[in-house]
mmCIF file of C-alpha atoms in Angstrom:
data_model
loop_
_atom_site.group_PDB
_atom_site.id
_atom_site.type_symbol
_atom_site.label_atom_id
_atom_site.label_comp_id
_atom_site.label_asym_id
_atom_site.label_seq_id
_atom_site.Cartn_x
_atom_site.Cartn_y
_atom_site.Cartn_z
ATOM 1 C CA UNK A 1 -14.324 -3.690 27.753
ATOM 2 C CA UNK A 2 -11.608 -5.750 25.392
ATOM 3 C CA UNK A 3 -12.146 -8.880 27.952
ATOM 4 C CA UNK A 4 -16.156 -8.449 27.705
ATOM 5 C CA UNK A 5 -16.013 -8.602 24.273
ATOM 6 C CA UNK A 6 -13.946 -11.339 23.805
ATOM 7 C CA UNK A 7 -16.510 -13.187 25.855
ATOM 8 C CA UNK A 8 -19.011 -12.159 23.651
ATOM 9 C CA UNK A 9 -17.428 -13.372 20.621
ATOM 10 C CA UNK A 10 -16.576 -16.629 21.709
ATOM 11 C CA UNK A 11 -19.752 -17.297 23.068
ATOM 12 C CA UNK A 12 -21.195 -16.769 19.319
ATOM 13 C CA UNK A 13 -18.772 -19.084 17.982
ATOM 14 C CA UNK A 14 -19.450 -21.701 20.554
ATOM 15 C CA UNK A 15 -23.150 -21.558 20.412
ATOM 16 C CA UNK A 16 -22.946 -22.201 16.739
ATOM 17 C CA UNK A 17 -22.025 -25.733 17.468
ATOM 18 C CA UNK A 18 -23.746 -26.433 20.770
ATOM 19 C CA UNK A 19 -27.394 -24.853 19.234
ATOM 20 C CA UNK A 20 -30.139 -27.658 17.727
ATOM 21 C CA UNK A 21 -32.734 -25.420 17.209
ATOM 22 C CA UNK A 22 -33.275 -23.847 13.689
ATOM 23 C CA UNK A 23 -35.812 -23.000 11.249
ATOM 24 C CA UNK A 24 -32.763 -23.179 8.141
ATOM 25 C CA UNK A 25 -30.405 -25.334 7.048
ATOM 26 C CA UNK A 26 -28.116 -23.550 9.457
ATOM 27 C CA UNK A 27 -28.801 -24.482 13.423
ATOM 28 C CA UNK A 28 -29.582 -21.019 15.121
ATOM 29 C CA UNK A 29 -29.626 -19.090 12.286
ATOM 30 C CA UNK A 30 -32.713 -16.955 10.419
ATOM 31 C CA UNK A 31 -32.494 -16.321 6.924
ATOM 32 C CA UNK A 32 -33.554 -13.056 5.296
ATOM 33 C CA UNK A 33 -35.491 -13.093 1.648
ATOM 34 C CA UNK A 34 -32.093 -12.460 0.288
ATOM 35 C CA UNK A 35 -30.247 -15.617 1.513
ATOM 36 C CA UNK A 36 -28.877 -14.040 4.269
ATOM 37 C CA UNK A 37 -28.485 -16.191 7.176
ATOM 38 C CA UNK A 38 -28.483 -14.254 10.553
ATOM 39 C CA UNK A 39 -27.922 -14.708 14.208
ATOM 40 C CA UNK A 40 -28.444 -12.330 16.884
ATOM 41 C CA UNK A 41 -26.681 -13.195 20.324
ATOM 42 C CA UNK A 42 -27.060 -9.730 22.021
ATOM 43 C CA UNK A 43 -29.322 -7.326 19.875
ATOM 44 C CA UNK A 44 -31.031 -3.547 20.805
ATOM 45 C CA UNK A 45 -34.582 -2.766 20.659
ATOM 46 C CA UNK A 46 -33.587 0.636 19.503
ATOM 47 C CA UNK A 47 -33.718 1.118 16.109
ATOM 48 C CA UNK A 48 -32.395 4.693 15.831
ATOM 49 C CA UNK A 49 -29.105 3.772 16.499
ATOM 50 C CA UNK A 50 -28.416 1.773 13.406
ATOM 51 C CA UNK A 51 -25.774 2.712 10.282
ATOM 52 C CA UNK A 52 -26.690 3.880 7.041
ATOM 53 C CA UNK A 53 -24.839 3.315 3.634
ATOM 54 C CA UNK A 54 -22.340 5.892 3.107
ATOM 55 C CA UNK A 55 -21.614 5.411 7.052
ATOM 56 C CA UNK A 56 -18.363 3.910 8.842
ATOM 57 C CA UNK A 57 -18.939 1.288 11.354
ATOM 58 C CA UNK A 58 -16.500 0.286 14.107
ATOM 59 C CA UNK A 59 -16.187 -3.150 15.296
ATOM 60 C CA UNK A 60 -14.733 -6.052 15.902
ATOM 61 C CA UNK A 61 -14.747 -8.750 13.530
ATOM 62 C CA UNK A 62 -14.081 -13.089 13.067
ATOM 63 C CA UNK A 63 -14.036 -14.282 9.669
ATOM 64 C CA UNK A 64 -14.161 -17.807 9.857
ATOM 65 C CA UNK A 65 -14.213 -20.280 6.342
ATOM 66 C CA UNK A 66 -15.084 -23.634 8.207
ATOM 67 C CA UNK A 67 -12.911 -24.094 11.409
ATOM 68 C CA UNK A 68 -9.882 -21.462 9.260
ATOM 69 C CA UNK A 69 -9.688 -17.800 11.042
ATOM 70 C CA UNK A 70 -9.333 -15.784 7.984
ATOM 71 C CA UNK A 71 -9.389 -12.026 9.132
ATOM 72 C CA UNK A 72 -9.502 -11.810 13.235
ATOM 73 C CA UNK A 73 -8.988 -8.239 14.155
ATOM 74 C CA UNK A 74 -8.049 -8.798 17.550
ATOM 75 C CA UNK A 75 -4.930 -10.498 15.784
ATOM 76 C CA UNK A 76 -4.689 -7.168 13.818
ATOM 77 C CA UNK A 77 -5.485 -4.519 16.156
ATOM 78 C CA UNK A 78 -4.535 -5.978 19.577
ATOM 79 C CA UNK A 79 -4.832 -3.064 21.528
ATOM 80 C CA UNK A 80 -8.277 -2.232 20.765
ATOM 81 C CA UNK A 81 -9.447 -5.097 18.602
ATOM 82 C CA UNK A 82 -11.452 -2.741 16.155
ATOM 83 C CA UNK A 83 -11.486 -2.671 12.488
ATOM 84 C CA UNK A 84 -13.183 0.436 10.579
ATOM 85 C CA UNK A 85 -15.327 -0.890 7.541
ATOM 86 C CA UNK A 86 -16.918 1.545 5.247
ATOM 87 C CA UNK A 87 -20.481 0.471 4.001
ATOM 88 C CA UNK A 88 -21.352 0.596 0.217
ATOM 89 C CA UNK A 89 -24.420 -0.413 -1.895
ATOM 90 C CA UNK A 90 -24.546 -4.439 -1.240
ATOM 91 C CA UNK A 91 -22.656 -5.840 -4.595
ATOM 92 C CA UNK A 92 -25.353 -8.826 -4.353
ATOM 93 C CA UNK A 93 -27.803 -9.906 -2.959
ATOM 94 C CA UNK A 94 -27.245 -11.528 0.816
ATOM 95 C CA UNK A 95 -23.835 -9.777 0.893
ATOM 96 C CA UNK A 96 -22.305 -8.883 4.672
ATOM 97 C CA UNK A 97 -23.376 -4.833 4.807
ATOM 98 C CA UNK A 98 -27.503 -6.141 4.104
ATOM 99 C CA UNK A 99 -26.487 -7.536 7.743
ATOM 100 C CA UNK A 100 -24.379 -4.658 9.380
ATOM 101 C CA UNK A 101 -27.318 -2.685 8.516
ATOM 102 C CA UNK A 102 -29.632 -4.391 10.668
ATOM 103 C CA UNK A 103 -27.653 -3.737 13.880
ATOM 104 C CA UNK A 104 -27.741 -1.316 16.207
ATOM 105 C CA UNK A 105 -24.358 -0.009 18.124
ATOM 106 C CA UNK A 106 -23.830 -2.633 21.242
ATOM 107 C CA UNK A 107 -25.360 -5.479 19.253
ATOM 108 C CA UNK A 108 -23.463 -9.102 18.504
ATOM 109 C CA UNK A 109 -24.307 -11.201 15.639
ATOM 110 C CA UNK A 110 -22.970 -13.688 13.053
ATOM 111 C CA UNK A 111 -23.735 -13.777 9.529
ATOM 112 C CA UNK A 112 -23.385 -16.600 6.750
ATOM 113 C CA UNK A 113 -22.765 -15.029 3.583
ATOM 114 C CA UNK A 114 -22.006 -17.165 0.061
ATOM 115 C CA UNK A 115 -18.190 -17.391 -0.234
ATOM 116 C CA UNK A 116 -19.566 -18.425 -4.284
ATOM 117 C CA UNK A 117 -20.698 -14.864 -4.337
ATOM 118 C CA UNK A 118 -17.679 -12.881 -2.602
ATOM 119 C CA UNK A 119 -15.228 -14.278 -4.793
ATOM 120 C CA UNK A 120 -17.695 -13.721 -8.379
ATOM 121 C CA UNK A 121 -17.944 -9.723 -7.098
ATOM 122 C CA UNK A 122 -14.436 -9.783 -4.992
ATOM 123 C CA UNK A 123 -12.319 -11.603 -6.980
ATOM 124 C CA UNK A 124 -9.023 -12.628 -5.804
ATOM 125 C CA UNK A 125 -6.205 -14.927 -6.495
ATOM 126 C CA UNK A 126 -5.380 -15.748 -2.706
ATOM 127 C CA UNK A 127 -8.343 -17.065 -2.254
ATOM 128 C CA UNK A 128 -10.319 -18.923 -5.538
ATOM 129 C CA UNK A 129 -8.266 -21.659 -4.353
ATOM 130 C CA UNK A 130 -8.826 -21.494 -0.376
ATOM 131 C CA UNK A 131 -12.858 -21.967 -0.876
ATOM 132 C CA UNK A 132 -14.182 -24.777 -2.766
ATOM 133 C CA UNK A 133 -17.792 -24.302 -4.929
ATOM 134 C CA UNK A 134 -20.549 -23.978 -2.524
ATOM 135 C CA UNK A 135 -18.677 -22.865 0.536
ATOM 136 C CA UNK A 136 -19.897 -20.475 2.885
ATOM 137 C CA UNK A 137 -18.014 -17.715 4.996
ATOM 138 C CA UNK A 138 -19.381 -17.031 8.709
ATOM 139 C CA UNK A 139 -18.662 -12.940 10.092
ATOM 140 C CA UNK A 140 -18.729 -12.762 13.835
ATOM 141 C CA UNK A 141 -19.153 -9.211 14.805
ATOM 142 C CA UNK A 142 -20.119 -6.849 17.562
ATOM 143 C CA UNK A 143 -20.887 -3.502 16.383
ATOM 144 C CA UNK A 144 -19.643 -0.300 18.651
ATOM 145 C CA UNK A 145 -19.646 2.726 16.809
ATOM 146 C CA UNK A 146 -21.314 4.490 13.724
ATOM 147 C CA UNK A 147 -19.480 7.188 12.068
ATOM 148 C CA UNK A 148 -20.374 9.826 9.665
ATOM 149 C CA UNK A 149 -18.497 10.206 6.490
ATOM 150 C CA UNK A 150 -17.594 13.880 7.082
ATOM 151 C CA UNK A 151 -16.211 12.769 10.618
ATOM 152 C CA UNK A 152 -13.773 10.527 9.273
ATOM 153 C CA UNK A 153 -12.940 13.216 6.452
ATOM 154 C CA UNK A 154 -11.930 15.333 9.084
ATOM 155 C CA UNK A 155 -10.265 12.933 10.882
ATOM 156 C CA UNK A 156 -8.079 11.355 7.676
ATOM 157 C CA UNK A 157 -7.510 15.341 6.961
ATOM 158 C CA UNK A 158 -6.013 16.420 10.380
ATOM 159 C CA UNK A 159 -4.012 13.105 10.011
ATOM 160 C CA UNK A 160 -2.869 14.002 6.923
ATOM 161 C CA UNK A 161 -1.795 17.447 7.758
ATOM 162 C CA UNK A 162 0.449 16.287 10.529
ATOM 163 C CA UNK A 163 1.529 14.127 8.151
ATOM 164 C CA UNK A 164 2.479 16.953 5.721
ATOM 165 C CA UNK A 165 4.275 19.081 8.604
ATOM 166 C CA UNK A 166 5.975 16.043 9.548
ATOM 167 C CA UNK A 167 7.217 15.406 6.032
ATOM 168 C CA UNK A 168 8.092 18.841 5.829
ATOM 169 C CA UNK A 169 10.616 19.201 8.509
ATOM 170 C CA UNK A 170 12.095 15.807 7.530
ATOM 171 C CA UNK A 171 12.901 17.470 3.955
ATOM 172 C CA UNK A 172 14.311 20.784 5.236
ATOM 173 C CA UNK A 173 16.625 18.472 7.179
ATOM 174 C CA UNK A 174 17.033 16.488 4.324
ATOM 175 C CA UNK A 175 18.083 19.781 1.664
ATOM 176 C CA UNK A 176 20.427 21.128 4.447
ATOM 177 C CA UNK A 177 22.298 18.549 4.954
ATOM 178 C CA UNK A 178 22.729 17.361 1.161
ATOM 179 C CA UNK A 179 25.695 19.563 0.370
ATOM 180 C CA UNK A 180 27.509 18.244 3.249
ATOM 181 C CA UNK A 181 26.887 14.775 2.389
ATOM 182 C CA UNK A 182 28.193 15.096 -1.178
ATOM 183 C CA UNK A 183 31.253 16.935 -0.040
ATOM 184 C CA UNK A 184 32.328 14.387 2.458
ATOM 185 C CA UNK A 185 31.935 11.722 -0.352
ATOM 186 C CA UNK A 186 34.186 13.717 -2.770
ATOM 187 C CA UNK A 187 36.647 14.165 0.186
ATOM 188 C CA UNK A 188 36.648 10.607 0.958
ATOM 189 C CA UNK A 189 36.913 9.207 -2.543
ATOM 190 C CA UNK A 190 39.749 11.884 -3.547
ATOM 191 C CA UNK A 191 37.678 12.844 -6.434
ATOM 192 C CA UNK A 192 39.417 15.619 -8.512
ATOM 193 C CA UNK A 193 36.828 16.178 -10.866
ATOM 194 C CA UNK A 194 34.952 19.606 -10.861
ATOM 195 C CA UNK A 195 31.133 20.131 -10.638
ATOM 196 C CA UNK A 196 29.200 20.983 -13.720
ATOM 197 C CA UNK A 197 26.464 24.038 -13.565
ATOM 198 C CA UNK A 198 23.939 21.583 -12.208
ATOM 199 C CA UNK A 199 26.054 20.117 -9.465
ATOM 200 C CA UNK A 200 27.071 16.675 -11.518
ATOM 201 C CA UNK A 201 30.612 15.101 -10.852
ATOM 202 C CA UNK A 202 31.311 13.310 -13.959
ATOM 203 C CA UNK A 203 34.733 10.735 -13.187
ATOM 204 C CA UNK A 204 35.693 9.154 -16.865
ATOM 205 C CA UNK A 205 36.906 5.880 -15.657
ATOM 206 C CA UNK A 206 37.716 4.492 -19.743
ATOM 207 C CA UNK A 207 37.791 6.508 -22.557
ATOM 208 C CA UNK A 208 35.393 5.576 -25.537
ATOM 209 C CA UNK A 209 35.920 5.817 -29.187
ATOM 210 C CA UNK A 210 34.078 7.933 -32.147
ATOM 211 C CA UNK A 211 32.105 10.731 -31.960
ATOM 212 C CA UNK A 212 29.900 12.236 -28.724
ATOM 213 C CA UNK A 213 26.343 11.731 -28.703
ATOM 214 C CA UNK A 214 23.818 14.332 -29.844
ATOM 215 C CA UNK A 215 20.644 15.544 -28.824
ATOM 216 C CA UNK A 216 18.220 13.256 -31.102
ATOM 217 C CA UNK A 217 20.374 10.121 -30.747
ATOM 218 C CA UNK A 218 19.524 6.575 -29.454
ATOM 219 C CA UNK A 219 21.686 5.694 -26.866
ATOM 220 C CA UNK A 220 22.279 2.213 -24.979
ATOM 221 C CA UNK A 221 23.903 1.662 -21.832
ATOM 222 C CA UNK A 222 24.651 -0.627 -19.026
ATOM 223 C CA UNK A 223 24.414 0.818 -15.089
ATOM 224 C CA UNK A 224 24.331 0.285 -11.354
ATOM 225 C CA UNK A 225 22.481 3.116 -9.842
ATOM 226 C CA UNK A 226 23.411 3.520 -5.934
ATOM 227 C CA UNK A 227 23.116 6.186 -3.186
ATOM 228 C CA UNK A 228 25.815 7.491 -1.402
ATOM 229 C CA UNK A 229 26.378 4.424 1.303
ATOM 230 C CA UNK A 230 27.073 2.053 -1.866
ATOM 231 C CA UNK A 231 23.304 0.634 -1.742
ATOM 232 C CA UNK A 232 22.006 -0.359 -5.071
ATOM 233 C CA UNK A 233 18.805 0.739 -6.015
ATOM 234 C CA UNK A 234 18.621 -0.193 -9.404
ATOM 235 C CA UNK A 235 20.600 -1.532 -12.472
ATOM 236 C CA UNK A 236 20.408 -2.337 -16.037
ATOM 237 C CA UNK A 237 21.789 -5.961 -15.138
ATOM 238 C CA UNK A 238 18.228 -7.276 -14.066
ATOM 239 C CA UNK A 239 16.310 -5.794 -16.663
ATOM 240 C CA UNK A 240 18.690 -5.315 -19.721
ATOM 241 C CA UNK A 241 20.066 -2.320 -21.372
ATOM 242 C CA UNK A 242 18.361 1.090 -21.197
ATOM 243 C CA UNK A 243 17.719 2.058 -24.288
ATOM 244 C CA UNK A 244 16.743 5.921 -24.390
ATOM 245 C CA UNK A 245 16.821 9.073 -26.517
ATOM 246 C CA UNK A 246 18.770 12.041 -25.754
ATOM 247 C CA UNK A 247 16.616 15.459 -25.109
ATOM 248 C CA UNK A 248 13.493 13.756 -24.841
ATOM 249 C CA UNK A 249 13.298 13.530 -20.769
ATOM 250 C CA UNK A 250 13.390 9.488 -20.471
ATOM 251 C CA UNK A 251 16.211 10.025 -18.181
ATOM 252 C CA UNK A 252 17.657 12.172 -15.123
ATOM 253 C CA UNK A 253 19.305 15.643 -16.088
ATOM 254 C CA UNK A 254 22.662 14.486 -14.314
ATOM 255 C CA UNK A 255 22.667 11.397 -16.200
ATOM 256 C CA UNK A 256 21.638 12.194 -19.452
ATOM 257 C CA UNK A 257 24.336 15.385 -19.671
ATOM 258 C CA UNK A 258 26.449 12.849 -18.487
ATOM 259 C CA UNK A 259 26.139 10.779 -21.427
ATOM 260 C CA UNK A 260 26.486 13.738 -23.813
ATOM 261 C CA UNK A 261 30.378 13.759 -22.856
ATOM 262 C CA UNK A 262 30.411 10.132 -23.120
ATOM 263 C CA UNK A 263 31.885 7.812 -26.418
ATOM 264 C CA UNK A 264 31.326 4.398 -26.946
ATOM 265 C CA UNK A 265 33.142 2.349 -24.667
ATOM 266 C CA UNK A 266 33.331 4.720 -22.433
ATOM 267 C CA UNK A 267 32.810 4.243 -18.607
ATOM 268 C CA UNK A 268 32.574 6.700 -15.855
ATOM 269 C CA UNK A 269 31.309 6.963 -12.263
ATOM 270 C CA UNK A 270 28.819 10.563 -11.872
ATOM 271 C CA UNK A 271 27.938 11.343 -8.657
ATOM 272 C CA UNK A 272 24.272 13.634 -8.654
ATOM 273 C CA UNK A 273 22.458 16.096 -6.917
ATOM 274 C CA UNK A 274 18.940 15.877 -6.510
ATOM 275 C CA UNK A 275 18.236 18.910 -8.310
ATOM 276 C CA UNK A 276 19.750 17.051 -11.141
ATOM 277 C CA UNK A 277 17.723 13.527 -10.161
ATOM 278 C CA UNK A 278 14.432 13.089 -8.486
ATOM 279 C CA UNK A 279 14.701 16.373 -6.548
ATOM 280 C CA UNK A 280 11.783 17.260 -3.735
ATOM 281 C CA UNK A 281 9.675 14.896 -5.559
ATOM 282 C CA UNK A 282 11.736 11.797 -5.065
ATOM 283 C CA UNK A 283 10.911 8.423 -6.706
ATOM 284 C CA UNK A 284 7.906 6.253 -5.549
ATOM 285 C CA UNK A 285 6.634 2.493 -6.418
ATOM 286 C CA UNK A 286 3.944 2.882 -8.780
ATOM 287 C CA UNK A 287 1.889 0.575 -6.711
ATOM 288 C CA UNK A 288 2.793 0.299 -3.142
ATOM 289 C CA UNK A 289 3.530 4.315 -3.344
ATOM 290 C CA UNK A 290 6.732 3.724 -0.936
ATOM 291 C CA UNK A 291 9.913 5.535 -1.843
ATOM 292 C CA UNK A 292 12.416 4.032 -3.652
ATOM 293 C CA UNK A 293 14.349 7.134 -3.994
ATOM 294 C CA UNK A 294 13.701 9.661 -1.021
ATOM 295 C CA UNK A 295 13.165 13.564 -1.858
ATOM 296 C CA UNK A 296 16.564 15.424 -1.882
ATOM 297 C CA UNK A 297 18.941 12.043 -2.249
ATOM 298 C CA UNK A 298 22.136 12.539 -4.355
ATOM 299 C CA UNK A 299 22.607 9.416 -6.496
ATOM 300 C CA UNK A 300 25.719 7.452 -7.632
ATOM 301 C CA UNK A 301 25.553 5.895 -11.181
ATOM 302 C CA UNK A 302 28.307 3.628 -12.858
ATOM 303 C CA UNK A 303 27.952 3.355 -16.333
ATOM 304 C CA UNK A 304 29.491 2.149 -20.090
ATOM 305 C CA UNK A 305 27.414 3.466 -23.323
ATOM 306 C CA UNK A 306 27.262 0.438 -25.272
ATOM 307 C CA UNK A 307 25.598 1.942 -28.761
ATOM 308 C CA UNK A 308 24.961 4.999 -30.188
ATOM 309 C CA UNK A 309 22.491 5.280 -32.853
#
C-alpha cells in the first residue's frame, strides 16, 4: 500500500512536466470559476464518498513551492505517510479544501493554489520571505479516509484519558518519593537547619542589616532557582532583579516566608517542598505548555534581598 502510493505520487509530479496538453496557463491542469487549478490523475465516479466541511480527511500530502518540498508527509510520518487535515470554511476563494472537497476516498490529484493568498489569510514570518509576489504553491495528494468529527472526538478523548491515568501514576510516584528525596539532600549537605510548618529549610548563609520585612513591603532580590541535582531553572541574573510585594501571592509560599526572616544583605540557601512551590500543578511554558517545573518537585533557591521598601 505505502509503495503503491508512492508510485502514485510521483507519477503526478512527473506528469506535471512531461504533459503539453492544457486548456490554462498551467499544462494538464483545469481551473475551477474560483481560480482553482486542478488535476485529477486517478479520480472515482462515486460521488457519495466525498468529505464535507466539518470532516477530517486522511492522506498523504507534497507541498511543493517551485522545485522546494515544503511539507512531505512521508518525511513526517514515515511509517504510514498520512497526515490528518481538518476541513474549514475556504478562507478565500480557490483555497486547497474547495479542492479536497471534490475528491472522493482513493482519488489522486494536484492542486495550484495562490501562495499571494495563503500568506494574506495565513500569515507567517517563515515564509513572506520564501515566496516571492505572484508565486504559486502545488498540493499533491491522494485522499484515503474521511472521518467524522465525533469519531476523532472520541478518539482524541480515549487518548487523552490514557493520558490522564498515565500522568496519574507518574505523580503518585512522584509524591511518594518526594520526602525521601529531600531527606537524602539534607543528609548529604549536613544541613542542620530545622523545617518550618510548611516543610521550608531556610540556611542563612550572611546575615543582613535593619529591620525584617513586613507584609505590605516592596522587596528586591537577586536568585538562582535550581532543583535538587543542581540544575538551574531560572535566575534573576538574565532578567534582572525581582521586584515583588510581600502577601500579595507574586511569589512561592516557601520563598516568600523565606524572605520575611530575611534583612538586607542577607543571603541564604532554602530548600522547598512542593506544597510550598508549584505543588500537583507544577509550572508550564505559557506557550509551548511543556513543564518547566514538574508536579511535586522540591526546589532549591539561593538568594540576597537587595532593597526593602
Amino acid at each position: 500500500m505505502i509503495r503503491w502510493l508512492t508510485i502514485i505520487l510521483l507519477f503526478a509530479i512527473t506528469a506535471d512536466f512531461l504533459s503539453a496538453q492544457t486548456n490554462t496557463k498551467y499544462p494538464g491542469y483545469e481551473r475551477t470559476n474560483t481560480g482553482l487549478y486542478y488535476r485529477f490523475y486517478s479520480k472515482s465516479t462515486e460521488t457519495y464518498n466525498r468529505p464535507v466541511i466539518g470532516d477530517y480527511v486522511v492522506l498523504s500530502l507534497l507541498n511543493k513551492f517551485n522545485d522546494s518540498v515544503i511539507y512531505d508527509s512521508w518525511k513526517v510520518n514515515p511509517e504510514g505517510g498520512l497526515a490528518q487535515y481538518y476541513i474549514e470554511e475556504a478562507r478565500f476563494r480557490g483555497a486547497l479544501e474547495e479542492g479536497i472537497l471534490m475528491m472522493s476516498v482513493g482519488d489522486s490529484a494536484s492542486f495550484i493554489i495562490s501562495a499571494d493568498s495563503v500568506l494574506k489569510y495565513f500569515p507567517s514570518e517563515d515564509t513572506t520571505q520564501i515566496y516571492p509576489k505572484g508565486s504559486i504553491l502545488t498540493f499533491y495528494i491522494k485522499l484515503v479516509q474521511i472521518r467524522s468529527k465525533a469519531e476523532v472526538k472520541a478518539e482524541y478523548d480515549s487518548l487523552y484519558a490514557e493520558y490522564i491515568k498515565s500522568l496519574e501514576v507518574q505523580y503518585k510516584q512522584r509524591k511518594s518519593e518526594e520526602p525521601l528525596l529531600i531527606a537524602g539532600y539534607i543528609t548529604k549537605n549536613n544541613i542542620k537547619a530545622k523545617p518550618s510548618p510548611s516543610g521550608t529549610y531556610y540556611i542563612e548563609n550572611k546575615k543582613g542589616k535593619g529591620a525584617f520585612p513586613v507584609k505590605g513591603d516592596k522587596v528586591t532580590v537577586s536568585y538562582v532557582a535550581k532543583f535538587l541535582d543542581g540544575t538551574i531553572f531560572d535566575s534573576s541574573l538574565q532578567s534582572g532583579y525581582f521586584i515583588f510585594t510581600i502577601g500579595n501571592n507574586e511569589a512561592i509560599k516557601g520563598f516568600e516566608e523565606s524572605i520575611l526572616k530575611s534583612k538586607i544583605g542577607t543571603k541564604a540557601t532554602v530548600v522547598i517542598p512542593s506544597s510550598a512551590a508549584y505543588g500537583v500543578e507544577g509550572f508550564q511554558d505559557e506557550q509551548t505548555k511543556e513543564f518547566i517545573i514538574l508536579p511535586y518537585t522540591p526546589l532549591i533557591y539561593e538568594f540576597e534581598v537587595i532593597k526593602i521598601n
